[in-house]
Coordinates of C-alpha atoms in Angstrom, one line a residue:
X1 CA 203.0 138.8 -12.4
X2 CA 203.5 136.1 -14.9
X3 CA 206.5 136.1 -17.1
X4 CA 206.6 136.8 -20.8
X5 CA 207.2 133.1 -21.6
X6 CA 204.1 132.1 -19.5
X7 CA 201.9 134.6 -21.2
X8 CA 203.1 133.3 -24.5
X9 CA 201.9 129.7 -23.8
X10 CA 198.3 130.3 -24.6
X11 CA 199.3 132.1 -27.5
X12 CA 201.3 129.1 -29.0
X13 CA 198.4 126.8 -28.1
X14 CA 195.9 129.1 -29.7
X15 CA 198.2 129.3 -32.9
X16 CA 198.4 125.5 -33.1
X17 CA 194.6 125.3 -32.9
X18 CA 194.1 128.0 -35.3
X19 CA 196.3 126.5 -37.9
X20 CA 194.7 123.1 -37.6
X21 CA 191.4 124.6 -37.9
X22 CA 192.2 126.4 -41.2
X23 CA 193.6 123.2 -42.5
X24 CA 190.4 121.3 -41.7
X25 CA 188.3 124.1 -43.1
X26 CA 190.3 124.0 -46.2
X27 CA 189.7 120.2 -46.5
X28 CA 186.1 121.0 -46.1
X29 CA 186.2 123.5 -49.0
X30 CA 187.9 121.1 -51.3
X31 CA 185.3 118.3 -50.6
X32 CA 182.2 120.6 -50.5
X33 CA 180.6 118.4 -53.2
X34 CA 180.9 115.4 -51.1
X35 CA 178.7 115.7 -48.1
X36 CA 180.3 112.8 -46.3
X37 CA 183.9 114.2 -46.6
X38 CA 182.7 117.7 -46.0
X39 CA 181.1 116.7 -42.6
X40 CA 184.1 114.7 -41.8
X41 CA 186.3 117.9 -41.5
X42 CA 183.6 120.0 -40.2
X43 CA 183.1 118.2 -37.1
X44 CA 186.8 118.4 -36.1
X45 CA 187.0 122.0 -37.3
X46 CA 184.1 122.9 -34.9
X47 CA 186.0 121.0 -32.0
X48 CA 189.1 123.2 -32.6
X49 CA 186.9 126.3 -33.0
X50 CA 185.3 125.4 -29.6
X51 CA 188.6 125.5 -27.8
X52 CA 189.4 128.8 -29.2
X53 CA 186.1 130.0 -28.1
X54 CA 186.9 128.7 -24.6
X55 CA 190.2 130.3 -24.4
X56 CA 188.8 133.6 -25.5
X57 CA 186.1 133.5 -22.9
X58 CA 188.6 132.8 -20.1
X59 CA 190.9 135.5 -21.2
X60 CA 188.1 138.1 -21.8
X61 CA 186.8 137.5 -18.2
X62 CA 190.1 136.8 -16.6
X63 CA 189.4 139.3 -13.7
X64 CA 186.2 137.6 -13.0
X65 CA 187.8 134.2 -13.1
X66 CA 190.5 135.4 -10.7
X67 CA 187.9 136.9 -8.4
X68 CA 185.8 133.7 -8.5
X69 CA 188.6 131.5 -7.8
X70 CA 189.9 133.7 -5.0
X71 CA 186.5 133.9 -3.3
X72 CA 185.7 130.4 -3.5
X73 CA 189.1 129.2 -2.3
X74 CA 188.8 131.4 0.8
X75 CA 185.2 130.4 2.0
X76 CA 185.8 126.8 1.1
X77 CA 189.0 126.7 3.3
X78 CA 187.0 128.1 6.1
X79 CA 184.7 125.3 6.2
X80 CA 187.4 122.8 5.3
X81 CA 189.2 123.9 8.5
X82 CA 186.0 123.2 10.6
X83 CA 186.1 119.5 11.7
X84 CA 182.3 119.4 12.1
X85 CA 181.5 120.9 8.7
X86 CA 184.5 119.1 6.7
X87 CA 182.5 115.7 6.1
X88 CA 179.4 117.8 4.9
X89 CA 181.6 120.1 2.6
X90 CA 183.3 117.2 0.9
X91 CA 180.2 115.0 0.7
X92 CA 179.4 115.9 -3.0
X93 CA 183.0 115.2 -4.2
X94 CA 182.2 111.9 -6.0
X95 CA 179.4 113.5 -7.9
X96 CA 181.8 115.8 -9.7
X97 CA 184.9 113.7 -9.7
X98 CA 183.5 110.7 -11.5
X99 CA 181.7 112.7 -14.4
X100 CA 184.8 114.7 -14.9
X101 CA 187.1 111.6 -14.9
X102 CA 184.7 109.8 -17.4
X103 CA 184.9 113.0 -19.7
X104 CA 188.6 113.3 -19.5
X105 CA 189.2 109.7 -20.2
X106 CA 186.8 109.5 -23.2
X107 CA 188.4 112.9 -24.6
X108 CA 191.8 111.5 -24.5
X109 CA 190.8 108.1 -25.9
X110 CA 189.3 109.7 -28.7
X111 CA 192.4 111.8 -29.3
X112 CA 194.8 108.6 -28.9
X113 CA 192.7 106.8 -31.7
X114 CA 193.2 109.7 -34.1
X115 CA 197.0 109.5 -33.2
X116 CA 197.5 105.8 -33.6
X117 CA 195.4 105.4 -36.9
X118 CA 198.2 106.5 -39.1
X119 CA 200.7 104.2 -37.4
X120 CA 198.5 101.3 -37.7
X121 CA 197.8 102.0 -41.4
X122 CA 201.7 102.0 -41.9
X123 CA 202.1 98.8 -40.1
X124 CA 199.3 97.1 -42.1
X125 CA 201.1 98.2 -45.4
X126 CA 204.4 97.0 -44.2
X127 CA 203.1 93.5 -43.3
X128 CA 201.4 93.3 -46.9
X129 CA 204.8 94.0 -48.5
X130 CA 203.6 97.3 -50.0
X131 CA 206.5 99.0 -51.9
X132 CA 205.1 102.6 -51.8
X133 CA 203.7 103.6 -48.7
X134 CA 200.8 105.7 -48.1
X135 CA 201.1 108.2 -45.3
X136 CA 198.2 109.8 -43.6
X137 CA 197.8 112.4 -40.9
X138 CA 195.9 112.0 -37.8
X139 CA 193.2 114.6 -39.0
X140 CA 191.6 115.1 -42.3
X141 CA 193.4 118.3 -42.8
X142 CA 194.4 119.9 -46.3
X143 CA 197.5 122.1 -46.4
X144 CA 198.8 124.2 -49.2
X145 CA 201.7 121.8 -49.8
X146 CA 202.0 118.1 -49.8
X147 CA 202.9 116.9 -46.3
X148 CA 204.0 113.4 -47.6
X149 CA 206.5 114.3 -50.1
X150 CA 209.2 113.1 -48.0
X151 CA 209.5 111.4 -44.5
X152 CA 210.9 114.1 -42.6
X153 CA 208.1 116.4 -43.8
X154 CA 205.6 114.0 -42.8
X155 CA 206.9 113.5 -39.4
X156 CA 206.9 117.0 -38.8
X157 CA 203.3 117.5 -39.8
X158 CA 202.5 114.2 -37.7
X159 CA 204.1 115.9 -34.6
X160 CA 202.4 119.1 -35.2
X161 CA 199.0 117.4 -35.4
X162 CA 199.8 115.4 -32.2
X163 CA 200.6 118.6 -30.4
X164 CA 197.3 120.2 -31.6
X165 CA 195.4 117.1 -30.5
X166 CA 197.1 117.5 -27.0
X167 CA 195.8 121.0 -27.0
X168 CA 192.5 119.9 -28.0
X169 CA 192.2 117.2 -25.3
X170 CA 193.8 119.3 -22.6
X171 CA 191.6 122.4 -23.0
X172 CA 188.4 120.3 -23.4
X173 CA 188.8 118.3 -20.4
X174 CA 190.4 121.0 -18.1
X175 CA 188.0 123.8 -18.9
X176 CA 185.1 121.4 -18.6
X177 CA 186.3 120.0 -15.4
X178 CA 187.1 123.5 -14.1
X179 CA 183.3 124.2 -14.3
X180 CA 182.4 121.3 -12.3
X181 CA 185.1 122.2 -9.7
X182 CA 183.6 125.5 -9.1
X183 CA 180.0 124.2 -8.7
X184 CA 181.3 121.4 -6.4
X185 CA 182.7 124.2 -4.1
X186 CA 179.6 126.3 -4.2
X187 CA 177.4 123.1 -3.7
X188 CA 179.6 122.0 -0.8
X189 CA 179.1 125.4 0.9
X190 CA 175.5 125.3 0.3
X191 CA 175.3 121.8 2.2
X192 CA 177.3 123.4 5.3
X193 CA 174.9 126.5 5.2
X194 CA 171.9 123.9 5.2
X195 CA 173.4 122.1 8.1
X196 CA 174.0 125.2 10.2
X197 CA 170.5 126.5 9.5
X198 CA 168.9 123.1 10.4
X199 CA 170.6 123.1 13.7
X200 CA 170.0 126.6 14.6
X201 CA 168.4 127.2 17.9
X202 CA 167.1 130.3 19.4
X203 CA 169.0 129.9 22.5
X204 CA 172.3 129.8 20.7
X205 CA 174.2 132.7 19.5
X206 CA 171.9 132.6 16.3
X207 CA 172.4 136.3 15.3
X208 CA 176.1 135.5 14.8
X209 CA 175.2 132.3 12.8
X210 CA 172.6 134.2 10.8
X211 CA 175.0 137.0 10.0
X212 CA 177.7 134.4 8.9
X213 CA 175.3 132.5 6.8
X214 CA 173.8 135.5 5.2
X215 CA 177.4 136.9 4.5
X216 CA 178.5 133.5 2.8
X217 CA 175.2 133.3 0.9
X218 CA 176.1 136.8 -0.7
X219 CA 179.5 135.6 -1.6
X220 CA 178.2 132.6 -3.3
X221 CA 175.7 134.6 -5.0
X222 CA 178.3 136.8 -6.7
X223 CA 180.4 133.7 -7.5
X224 CA 177.3 132.4 -9.3
X225 CA 177.2 135.6 -11.2
X226 CA 180.8 135.5 -12.1
X227 CA 180.4 131.7 -13.3
X228 CA 177.4 132.5 -15.2
X229 CA 179.2 135.4 -17.2
X230 CA 182.4 133.3 -17.7
X231 CA 180.7 129.9 -18.7
X232 CA 177.4 131.3 -20.2
X233 CA 178.8 131.8 -23.7
X234 CA 180.8 128.6 -23.4
X235 CA 177.8 126.6 -22.8
X236 CA 175.6 128.3 -25.5
X237 CA 178.3 127.8 -28.2
X238 CA 178.5 124.0 -26.8
X239 CA 174.8 123.6 -27.3
X240 CA 174.8 124.6 -31.0
X241 CA 178.2 122.9 -32.1
X242 CA 177.5 119.9 -30.2
X243 CA 174.2 119.4 -31.9
X244 CA 176.0 119.9 -35.4
X245 CA 179.0 117.7 -34.5
X246 CA 176.8 114.9 -33.5
X247 CA 174.7 115.0 -36.5
X248 CA 177.9 115.1 -38.8
X249 CA 179.2 112.1 -36.8
X250 CA 175.7 110.1 -37.2
X251 CA 175.8 110.9 -40.9
X252 CA 179.2 109.7 -41.2
X253 CA 178.9 106.4 -39.0
X254 CA 175.9 105.7 -41.6
X255 CA 178.1 105.7 -44.5
X256 CA 181.2 103.7 -43.4
X257 CA 182.0 100.3 -42.5
X258 CA 181.1 98.9 -39.0
X259 CA 184.6 99.2 -37.7
X260 CA 184.9 102.9 -38.7
X261 CA 181.4 103.4 -37.3
X262 CA 182.4 102.0 -34.0
X263 CA 185.4 104.5 -33.8
X264 CA 183.0 107.3 -34.9
X265 CA 180.5 106.2 -32.1
X266 CA 183.1 106.9 -29.5
X267 CA 183.3 110.5 -30.7
X268 CA 179.6 110.8 -30.5
X269 CA 179.7 109.4 -27.0
X270 CA 182.3 112.1 -26.0
X271 CA 180.0 114.9 -27.2
X272 CA 177.1 113.3 -25.4
X273 CA 178.9 112.9 -22.4
X274 CA 180.2 116.5 -22.5
X275 CA 176.7 117.9 -22.8
X276 CA 175.5 115.7 -20.2
X277 CA 178.2 116.6 -17.8
X278 CA 177.5 120.3 -18.1
X279 CA 173.7 119.6 -17.7
X280 CA 174.4 117.3 -14.6
X281 CA 176.6 120.1 -12.8
X282 CA 173.9 122.8 -13.5
X283 CA 171.2 120.7 -12.2
X284 CA 173.2 119.5 -9.0
X285 CA 173.7 123.1 -8.3
X286 CA 170.0 123.9 -8.7
X287 CA 169.1 120.8 -6.4
X288 CA 171.4 122.0 -3.6
X289 CA 169.9 125.4 -3.6
X290 CA 166.3 124.0 -3.2
X291 CA 167.6 121.9 -0.4
X292 CA 169.1 125.1 1.3
X293 CA 165.7 126.7 1.1
X294 CA 164.2 123.6 2.4
X295 CA 166.5 123.8 5.4
X296 CA 165.4 127.4 6.0
X297 CA 161.8 126.2 6.1
X298 CA 162.7 123.3 8.4
X299 CA 164.7 125.4 11.0
X300 CA 162.8 126.1 14.1
X301 CA 162.3 129.7 13.5
X302 CA 158.6 130.0 13.2
X303 CA 157.8 129.0 16.8
X304 CA 161.0 130.4 18.4
X305 CA 159.2 133.7 19.6
X306 CA 162.3 135.6 18.5
X307 CA 161.1 138.4 16.1
X308 CA 164.7 139.2 15.1
X309 CA 165.4 135.5 14.3
X310 CA 162.2 135.3 12.3
X311 CA 163.0 138.4 10.3
X312 CA 166.4 137.4 9.4
X313 CA 165.2 133.8 8.4
X314 CA 162.6 135.6 6.1
X315 CA 165.1 137.7 4.6
X316 CA 167.1 134.6 3.8
X317 CA 164.1 133.1 2.2
X318 CA 163.9 135.9 -0.4
X319 CA 167.5 135.1 -1.8
X320 CA 167.9 134.7 -5.5
X321 CA 167.9 131.0 -6.6
X322 CA 171.0 129.5 -7.8
X323 CA 170.0 128.7 -11.4
X324 CA 172.7 129.1 -14.0
X325 CA 171.7 130.4 -17.4
X326 CA 173.5 130.4 -20.7
X327 CA 173.5 133.9 -21.7
X328 CA 170.1 134.2 -20.3
X329 CA 168.8 132.0 -23.1
X330 CA 168.8 128.6 -21.7
X331 CA 168.9 127.1 -18.1
X332 CA 172.2 125.0 -17.6
X333 CA 170.4 121.7 -16.7
X334 CA 170.1 118.2 -17.6
X335 CA 167.4 119.2 -20.0
X336 CA 170.1 120.4 -22.3
X337 CA 171.2 116.9 -23.1
X338 CA 167.8 115.9 -24.4
X339 CA 167.5 119.1 -26.3
X340 CA 170.9 118.6 -28.2
X341 CA 170.1 114.9 -28.7
X342 CA 166.8 115.8 -30.3
X343 CA 168.4 118.6 -32.3
X344 CA 171.1 116.3 -33.7
X345 CA 168.8 113.6 -34.7
X346 CA 166.5 116.1 -36.4
X347 CA 169.5 117.5 -38.4
X348 CA 170.5 114.0 -39.5
X349 CA 166.9 113.3 -40.7
X350 CA 167.0 116.5 -42.6
X351 CA 170.3 115.5 -44.2
X352 CA 168.9 112.2 -45.1
X353 CA 165.9 113.8 -46.9
X354 CA 168.1 116.2 -48.9
X355 CA 170.4 113.3 -49.8
X356 CA 167.5 111.3 -50.9
X357 CA 166.1 114.1 -53.1
X358 CA 169.5 114.5 -54.7
X359 CA 169.8 110.9 -55.6
X360 CA 166.2 111.1 -57.3
X361 CA 167.2 113.8 -59.4

């Protein structure tokens, strides 16, 4: 069992995220009359709310997560120890490693830009000989007190927001990559099952092979159910919030200088990549499932003359497809990226229309 200190770690991360989110929402409240500043704080506040929601889902479904991890580790190692199946099992690795690496890199790059912006501003002020320095924090947060009253208080707030940024980047990249890791394990095992079915011959000990494949497929089906229960709310929340955040970022980019717009554009890329990666992983799993069914059709079962073999294969053909859904409302597929992008652009034009109406009054 984990120690008390180990159990306190998520609470500490969560508390830092909650405090930062409250400060960002307070900033939104204070600038509710300015749509540009309001959206500036809202986008980051939604990002911190997102990692809190992810933490809550993983903690709520902790038993399912432990079961999912244990089952996939056990079955994955069985194929990994087989010299013949190992290359097939690991063949989809790069399809998951590269998107996860890109997502993590862009995430931390955005966080680092937020960190270094206050330092660059101080350096610019010192180079210009400014007597009274203006201190800003990495995030547009508003506290009940003035954090820049003295240097030590400012450094304390700056350190705290750096820690909050580490939590934001770490939870975003790790939880999203974990989703891809589990799908990689399922997809790799589907490929090994396809290989075994394609090379199934009636003169071989096919009953043992069929039995092993059926048992493995049942385990993978349960794993898919666990994965859907755990990540369904996460993906559904992501679809809604990413559309809102991307809309807010597009609106901000249209009202700032080109240099600031380029930085905001990197944040837009992050949200786009995040949505695209989730959709890519879901589509990849669906494709591998279809290939598994094609392998069943392509096996030499129809002309084998073995009634038991034909019956077993027909039973396998009735298996439930691996189609992940977000709370039974939307398929987790590449189409999500198109839907989120269209929604974000639609929201942006709606804001432009409201802004033009206010200017005409």
